[in-house]
XYZ file of C-alpha atoms in Angstrom:
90
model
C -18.341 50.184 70.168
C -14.450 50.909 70.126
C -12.144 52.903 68.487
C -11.185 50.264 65.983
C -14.968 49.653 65.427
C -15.339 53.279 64.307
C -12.071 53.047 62.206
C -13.452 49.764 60.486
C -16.564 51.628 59.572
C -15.095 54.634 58.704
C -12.780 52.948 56.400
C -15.598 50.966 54.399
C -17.486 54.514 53.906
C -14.033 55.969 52.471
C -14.304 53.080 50.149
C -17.133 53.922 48.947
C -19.902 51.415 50.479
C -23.166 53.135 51.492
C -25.326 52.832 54.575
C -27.643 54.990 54.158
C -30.421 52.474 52.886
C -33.021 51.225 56.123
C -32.473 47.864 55.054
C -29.088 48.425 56.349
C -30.252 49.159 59.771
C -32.053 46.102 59.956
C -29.820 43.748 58.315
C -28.312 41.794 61.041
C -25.541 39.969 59.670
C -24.102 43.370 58.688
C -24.897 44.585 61.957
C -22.720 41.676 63.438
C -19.850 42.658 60.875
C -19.488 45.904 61.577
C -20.258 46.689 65.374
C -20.425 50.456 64.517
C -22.905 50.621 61.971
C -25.741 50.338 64.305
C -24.467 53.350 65.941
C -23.944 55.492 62.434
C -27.410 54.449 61.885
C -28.847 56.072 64.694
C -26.844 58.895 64.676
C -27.540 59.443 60.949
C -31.416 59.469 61.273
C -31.337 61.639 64.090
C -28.978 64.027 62.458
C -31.007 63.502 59.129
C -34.526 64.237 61.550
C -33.116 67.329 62.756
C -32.037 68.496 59.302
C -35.089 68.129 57.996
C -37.031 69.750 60.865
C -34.350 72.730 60.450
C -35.424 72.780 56.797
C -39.019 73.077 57.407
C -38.460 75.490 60.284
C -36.241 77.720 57.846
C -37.355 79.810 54.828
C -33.634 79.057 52.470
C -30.180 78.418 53.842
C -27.244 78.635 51.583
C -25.005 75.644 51.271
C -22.165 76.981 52.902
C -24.364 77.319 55.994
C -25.325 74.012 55.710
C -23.586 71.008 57.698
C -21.751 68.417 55.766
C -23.451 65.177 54.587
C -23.134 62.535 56.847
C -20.811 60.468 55.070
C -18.227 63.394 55.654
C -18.271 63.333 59.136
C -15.103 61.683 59.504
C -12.182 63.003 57.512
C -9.349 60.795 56.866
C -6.151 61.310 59.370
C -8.968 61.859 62.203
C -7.644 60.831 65.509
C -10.812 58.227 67.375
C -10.653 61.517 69.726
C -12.102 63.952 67.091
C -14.303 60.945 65.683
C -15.870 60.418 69.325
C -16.270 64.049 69.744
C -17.964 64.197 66.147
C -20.142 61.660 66.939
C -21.427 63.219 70.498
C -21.195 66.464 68.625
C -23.603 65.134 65.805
């Protein structure tokens, strides 16, 4: 996955386009479109795993202790440096 890969992607969530369905993660022709998306897939069901463990584990958490949605983990004007370190980060 490259830079441009994660751009691509990032610029079709901006848009508005949603992959947060699992029919996206198996869809393969999408897949093959957008290189990346596998990737955010994985990444978003781990994060979204560990969120809900967290939840479970945790009696209430306000929402400003709470960690963006996963469609806001890139912000537009993000360098691929800050998106890469996001993504390991995540």
């Amino acid at each position: 996955v490259t830079d441009e890969d994660l751009d691509e992607l990032k610029a079709c969530i901006e848009l508005g386009f949603g992959f947060d369905s699992p029919e996206v993660a198996v869809d393969q022709r999408l897949s093959d479109t957008l290189p990346a998306l596998e990737l955010y897939c994985a990444v978003n069901k781990q994060y979204n795993d560990i969120i809900s463990k967290s939840a479970r584990s945790q009696p209430a958490v306000s929402d400003c202790d709470s960690s963006p949605p996963p469609a806001n983990i890139f912000c537009s004007g993000d360098s691929p440096q800050v998106m890469k370190t996001r993504l390991r980060r995540w």
